Structure formats: C-alpha cells, structure tokens
Tab-separated table of C-alpha atoms in Angstrom:
chain	number	residue	atom	x	y	z
Q	1	UNK	CA	-27.303	73.436	-2.713
Q	2	UNK	CA	-23.715	74.520	-1.726
Q	3	UNK	CA	-22.896	74.757	1.968
Q	4	UNK	CA	-19.958	76.758	3.546
Q	5	UNK	CA	-18.757	75.961	7.170
Q	6	UNK	CA	-16.266	77.748	9.241
Q	7	UNK	CA	-15.740	75.856	12.421
Q	8	UNK	CA	-13.529	78.285	14.237
Q	9	UNK	CA	-16.070	81.231	15.496
Q	10	UNK	CA	-13.214	83.118	17.143
Q	11	UNK	CA	-9.423	82.835	16.969
Q	12	UNK	CA	-6.402	85.069	18.190
Q	13	UNK	CA	-2.784	85.321	17.021
Q	14	UNK	CA	0.296	87.296	18.279
Q	15	UNK	CA	1.711	90.068	16.430
Q	16	UNK	CA	3.840	88.912	13.551
Q	17	UNK	CA	3.147	85.489	14.188
Q	18	UNK	CA	1.026	83.212	11.478
Q	19	UNK	CA	-2.517	81.941	11.867
Q	20	UNK	CA	-4.677	79.725	9.874
Q	21	UNK	CA	-8.191	80.161	9.315
Q	22	UNK	CA	-10.451	76.836	8.289
Q	23	UNK	CA	-13.212	76.593	5.913
Q	24	UNK	CA	-15.097	73.515	4.318
Q	25	UNK	CA	-17.551	73.590	1.555
Q	26	UNK	CA	-20.187	71.250	0.087
Q	27	UNK	CA	-20.627	71.099	-3.437
Q	28	UNK	CA	-21.729	68.806	-6.469
Q	29	UNK	CA	-20.231	70.974	-8.929
Q	30	UNK	CA	-16.691	70.268	-10.572
Q	31	UNK	CA	-16.040	73.889	-11.154
Q	32	UNK	CA	-16.260	76.766	-9.147
Q	33	UNK	CA	-14.813	79.841	-7.039
Q	34	UNK	CA	-13.472	80.103	-3.593
Q	35	UNK	CA	-13.257	83.329	-1.961
Q	36	UNK	CA	-11.788	84.680	1.469
Q	37	UNK	CA	-13.369	88.109	2.513
Q	38	UNK	CA	-12.331	90.445	5.566
Q	39	UNK	CA	-14.741	92.563	7.466
Q	40	UNK	CA	-13.017	95.063	9.904
Q	41	UNK	CA	-14.925	96.896	12.388
Q	42	UNK	CA	-15.877	99.422	9.605
Q	43	UNK	CA	-18.025	96.704	8.040
Q	44	UNK	CA	-16.760	97.158	4.601
Q	45	UNK	CA	-16.276	93.778	3.062
Q	46	UNK	CA	-12.917	93.492	1.197
Q	47	UNK	CA	-11.837	90.806	-0.949
Q	48	UNK	CA	-8.681	89.258	0.466
Q	49	UNK	CA	-8.043	86.192	-1.971
Q	50	UNK	CA	-9.877	84.388	-4.895
Q	51	UNK	CA	-9.076	80.547	-5.878
Q	52	UNK	CA	-10.606	78.970	-9.045
Q	53	UNK	CA	-11.312	75.266	-8.365
Q	54	UNK	CA	-9.629	73.941	-11.423
Q	55	UNK	CA	-6.400	75.640	-10.741
Q	56	UNK	CA	-4.148	73.316	-8.716
Q	57	UNK	CA	-1.884	75.856	-7.656
Q	58	UNK	CA	-2.769	77.662	-4.422
Q	59	UNK	CA	-3.347	81.599	-4.643
Q	60	UNK	CA	-1.158	84.061	-2.656
Q	61	UNK	CA	-1.371	87.605	-2.076
Q	62	UNK	CA	1.319	89.297	-0.315
Q	63	UNK	CA	1.254	87.597	3.221
Q	64	UNK	CA	-2.261	85.783	2.414
Q	65	UNK	CA	-1.992	82.501	1.193
Q	66	UNK	CA	-4.596	79.535	0.955
Q	67	UNK	CA	-4.284	75.696	1.052
Q	68	UNK	CA	-6.817	74.234	-1.135
Q	69	UNK	CA	-7.598	70.968	-0.973
Q	70	UNK	CA	-10.374	70.126	-3.783
Q	71	UNK	CA	-10.831	66.411	-2.726
Q	72	UNK	CA	-11.234	67.029	0.970
Q	73	UNK	CA	-13.469	70.478	-0.067
Q	74	UNK	CA	-11.212	72.488	2.316
Q	75	UNK	CA	-10.066	76.083	1.901
Q	76	UNK	CA	-7.935	77.173	4.660
Q	77	UNK	CA	-6.261	80.687	4.828
Q	78	UNK	CA	-3.221	81.534	6.308
Q	79	UNK	CA	-1.912	84.834	7.392
Q	80	UNK	CA	1.826	85.216	7.922
Q	81	UNK	CA	3.515	88.014	9.924
Q	82	UNK	CA	0.081	89.169	11.401
Q	83	UNK	CA	-0.391	93.130	11.813
Q	84	UNK	CA	-2.831	94.707	14.274
Q	85	UNK	CA	-4.754	95.555	10.686
Q	86	UNK	CA	-5.581	92.112	10.035
Q	87	UNK	CA	-8.045	92.109	13.432
Q	88	UNK	CA	-11.441	91.491	11.532
Q	89	UNK	CA	-14.015	88.861	10.728
Q	90	UNK	CA	-13.051	86.619	7.948
Q	91	UNK	CA	-15.501	84.917	5.871
Q	92	UNK	CA	-15.018	82.294	3.536
Q	93	UNK	CA	-17.309	82.300	0.434
Q	94	UNK	CA	-18.272	79.988	-2.332
Q	95	UNK	CA	-19.530	80.635	-6.096
Q	96	UNK	CA	-20.452	77.915	-8.528
Q	97	UNK	CA	-19.140	78.761	-12.297
Q	98	UNK	CA	-21.860	80.535	-13.954
Q	99	UNK	CA	-23.535	81.403	-10.837
Q	100	UNK	CA	-23.928	85.421	-9.715
Q	101	UNK	CA	-24.221	84.248	-6.122
Q	102	UNK	CA	-22.074	83.914	-3.172
Q	103	UNK	CA	-22.631	81.538	-0.192
Q	104	UNK	CA	-20.906	82.760	2.731
Q	105	UNK	CA	-19.818	81.096	6.266
Q	106	UNK	CA	-20.698	82.530	9.282
Q	107	UNK	CA	-17.256	83.874	9.868
Q	108	UNK	CA	-14.187	83.548	11.897
Q	109	UNK	CA	-13.395	86.534	14.458
Q	110	UNK	CA	-9.870	87.089	14.359
Q	111	UNK	CA	-7.955	89.283	17.148
Q	112	UNK	CA	-4.285	90.140	16.371
Q	113	UNK	CA	-2.548	90.778	19.887
Q	114	UNK	CA	0.156	93.304	20.439
I	1	UNK	CA	-13.564	106.145	-8.204
I	2	UNK	CA	-15.779	106.624	-5.218
I	3	UNK	CA	-16.807	102.839	-5.162
I	4	UNK	CA	-19.820	101.353	-4.190
I	5	UNK	CA	-21.897	103.857	-2.003
I	6	UNK	CA	-24.690	103.210	0.319
I	7	UNK	CA	-26.793	105.405	2.468
I	8	UNK	CA	-27.680	105.899	5.114
I	9	UNK	CA	-25.194	103.976	7.119
I	10	UNK	CA	-27.422	103.737	9.868
I	11	UNK	CA	-31.144	103.619	9.999
I	12	UNK	CA	-33.855	103.368	12.723
I	13	UNK	CA	-37.287	102.459	12.512
I	14	UNK	CA	-39.953	101.415	14.492
I	15	UNK	CA	-42.230	98.515	13.931
I	16	UNK	CA	-44.413	99.351	11.113
I	17	UNK	CA	-42.640	101.625	9.516
I	18	UNK	CA	-40.963	101.736	6.368
I	19	UNK	CA	-37.187	101.484	5.645
I	20	UNK	CA	-35.550	102.552	2.466
I	21	UNK	CA	-31.818	101.709	1.733
I	22	UNK	CA	-29.989	103.121	-1.228
I	23	UNK	CA	-27.244	101.845	-3.463
I	24	UNK	CA	-25.182	103.575	-6.074
I	25	UNK	CA	-23.010	100.982	-7.784
I	26	UNK	CA	-19.332	101.751	-8.862
I	27	UNK	CA	-19.140	104.002	-12.212
I	28	UNK	CA	-19.636	101.650	-15.127
I	29	UNK	CA	-21.057	99.011	-12.928
I	30	UNK	CA	-24.737	97.905	-14.380
I	31	UNK	CA	-25.242	94.928	-11.964
I	32	UNK	CA	-26.193	95.454	-8.572
I	33	UNK	CA	-26.566	92.719	-5.940
I	34	UNK	CA	-28.226	93.004	-2.425
I	35	UNK	CA	-27.070	90.870	0.688
I	36	UNK	CA	-28.416	90.846	4.196
I	37	UNK	CA	-26.310	89.839	7.242
I	38	UNK	CA	-28.123	89.110	10.282
I	39	UNK	CA	-26.451	89.098	13.699
I	40	UNK	CA	-23.774	86.301	13.896
I	41	UNK	CA	-24.178	85.212	10.541
I	42	UNK	CA	-22.358	85.444	6.987
I	43	UNK	CA	-23.972	87.240	4.115
I	44	UNK	CA	-26.867	85.954	2.241
I	45	UNK	CA	-28.104	86.846	-0.989
I	46	UNK	CA	-31.343	88.471	-1.559
I	47	UNK	CA	-31.781	89.869	-4.945
I	48	UNK	CA	-29.497	90.438	-8.334
I	49	UNK	CA	-30.753	93.542	-10.814
I	50	UNK	CA	-29.688	95.074	-13.712
I	51	UNK	CA	-31.077	98.793	-14.991
I	52	UNK	CA	-34.602	98.502	-14.513
I	53	UNK	CA	-34.902	94.560	-14.685
I	54	UNK	CA	-34.850	92.180	-11.718
I	55	UNK	CA	-32.814	89.122	-12.881
I	56	UNK	CA	-33.232	86.967	-9.682
I	57	UNK	CA	-35.214	87.895	-6.411
I	58	UNK	CA	-35.009	84.034	-4.854
I	59	UNK	CA	-33.451	85.290	-1.749
I	60	UNK	CA	-36.122	88.029	-0.880
I	61	UNK	CA	-38.814	87.435	1.512
I	62	UNK	CA	-41.893	87.411	-0.164
I	63	UNK	CA	-43.445	89.797	1.625
I	64	UNK	CA	-42.697	93.384	2.646
I	65	UNK	CA	-39.447	93.379	0.777
I	66	UNK	CA	-38.939	95.080	-2.559
I	67	UNK	CA	-36.130	96.045	-4.787
I	68	UNK	CA	-35.366	98.417	-7.965
I	69	UNK	CA	-33.017	99.656	-10.009
I	70	UNK	CA	-34.219	102.285	-12.179
I	71	UNK	CA	-32.436	103.603	-15.427
I	72	UNK	CA	-31.393	106.818	-13.811
I	73	UNK	CA	-30.575	106.935	-9.763
I	74	UNK	CA	-29.655	104.397	-7.601
I	75	UNK	CA	-30.786	101.158	-6.539
I	76	UNK	CA	-33.621	101.029	-3.730
I	77	UNK	CA	-34.231	98.328	-1.348
I	78	UNK	CA	-37.453	98.702	0.398
I	79	UNK	CA	-39.015	97.143	3.364
I	80	UNK	CA	-42.497	97.841	4.290
I	81	UNK	CA	-43.848	97.464	7.572
I	82	UNK	CA	-40.650	96.818	9.415
I	83	UNK	CA	-40.442	94.082	12.399
I	84	UNK	CA	-37.509	93.256	14.933
I	85	UNK	CA	-36.486	90.586	12.658
I	86	UNK	CA	-35.819	92.711	9.695
I	87	UNK	CA	-32.733	94.422	11.877
I	88	UNK	CA	-29.642	93.517	9.961
I	89	UNK	CA	-26.606	95.013	7.866
I	90	UNK	CA	-27.717	95.053	4.320
I	91	UNK	CA	-24.971	95.137	1.686
I	92	UNK	CA	-24.960	96.211	-1.977
I	93	UNK	CA	-22.667	94.916	-4.378
I	94	UNK	CA	-21.972	95.804	-8.068
I	95	UNK	CA	-20.225	94.404	-10.958
I	96	UNK	CA	-19.679	95.678	-14.625
I	97	UNK	CA	-20.757	92.316	-15.653
I	98	UNK	CA	-22.853	89.861	-14.334
I	99	UNK	CA	-21.011	87.956	-11.424
I	100	UNK	CA	-19.816	84.586	-12.244
I	101	UNK	CA	-17.123	83.777	-9.791
I	102	UNK	CA	-14.429	84.736	-12.794
I	103	UNK	CA	-14.770	88.000	-11.958
I	104	UNK	CA	-15.390	89.915	-8.449
I	105	UNK	CA	-17.835	92.012	-6.684
I	106	UNK	CA	-17.248	94.890	-4.908
I	107	UNK	CA	-19.342	95.645	-1.918
I	108	UNK	CA	-20.408	98.845	-0.329
I	109	UNK	CA	-20.082	99.251	3.538
I	110	UNK	CA	-23.552	98.165	4.313
I	111	UNK	CA	-26.478	100.168	5.853
I	112	UNK	CA	-27.314	98.916	9.536
I	113	UNK	CA	-31.067	98.852	9.821
I	114	UNK	CA	-32.303	98.884	13.626
I	115	UNK	CA	-35.990	98.405	14.337
I	116	UNK	CA	-37.319	99.170	17.672
C-alpha cells in the first residue's frame, strides 16, 4: 500500500515571499502520478499541479513548481511570490498508474501573512 | 459548466438517523468517486461508481454505508443509523473516463455531515 507523508502541519509565509511545502511518499511502483491539491476555507478541492513519475522535468504552473526527487521519493511544492489567496490547506496525493484511487497526505495548513 | 455539484453542503443528523448525500457529476462525466475527510485528516477513498454499477467499494465501511449511481439522476451516498464517528466532510469527484492519474479528477465542494 502507498503512503503519503506531509511532515509540516502548519506553515506561514510573508506575502510576496517564497515557501516550500514538503511531501514524501512510499511505493513499490515504478510508474505513478503525484498531485498537489489546494483546499481553501470554502473546502473546494482545487488541483494545483500534477507530476508524472516517468518525466524527469519538474512540473510548473505559474507561481507553483515542484521539486520531484524520484530516488528519494520526495515531492515538494514551491510557491513563489505568495499571495493572500494562497492561504489554504495543501494536500499532497499519489496515484499509481492504472489505479483510480488517490492517496492523500494529512495536509499542511499554509497562512500567508500580509 | 456547473462543475461537480454536491448537496446539501451541510447536514445535521441525530444519532440513529439516516443521511443522504447527493452528487451530480460534471456534464459528460460518467465516473463518480466518493471520498471522506475526517477532521485533521486527508481525504480517503470510499467508492468508485459508473452509471448503474459499483466498480470498487473497498473503502466503504462494511455496514450502514451504501452508494448508488442510477441511470438517471445524481449519485447518492447513504449512511444509515449514523453515529458520531460519521461526522466528516464527504467529497464527490467525477471524471469522463476512469481516472488513472493520466487524467484528473474534478472535485465538488463537499458535504459536511455533523452527527449530534
């Protein structure tokens, strides 16, 4: 079974600064997908970024980028130029190739301070 | 496109009552997934349904929980004889094809169940 670990229950960052959220996972599969989801106070789950394990290039989406270290089974999320609207819970998630289930970590609560 | 619609957003039940949560997938999506989020936890998979079929219910508690996705109408997650431990947020997600990581799930805003 896969596990996803987010070791930072809470973090804070000053507006316009950069913050990195950590995620590690455990799997015996060689091909899989990793995701970061954002859950603002509205509770809506919003996909932030997605990484395919067989791609060495780190995924980026505007101010969001990941540092994917396959050997270390690490998948951290970097948020640049933090904005107040980035305040939310952030969940790291794993899906094996061909699996229709997502396995989520417990989340990191990020607060952006003005 | 209205997205994945869940209702009610909030539901309060007393112990022993029944809870019914509804999910209308995105237009054109015929695959529905239910996840449960307990307090201070991430989402956990419960069940995967296609129209009129349960594909995988391995994450569903064996008793009191059931799910359906009829040919017409929304998917329903039903919890009979609710207990306090059922208090959680229940999320529905949908996809046009079976989710495999190569595509993405679209989530609804969740239904928060509180059991008194």
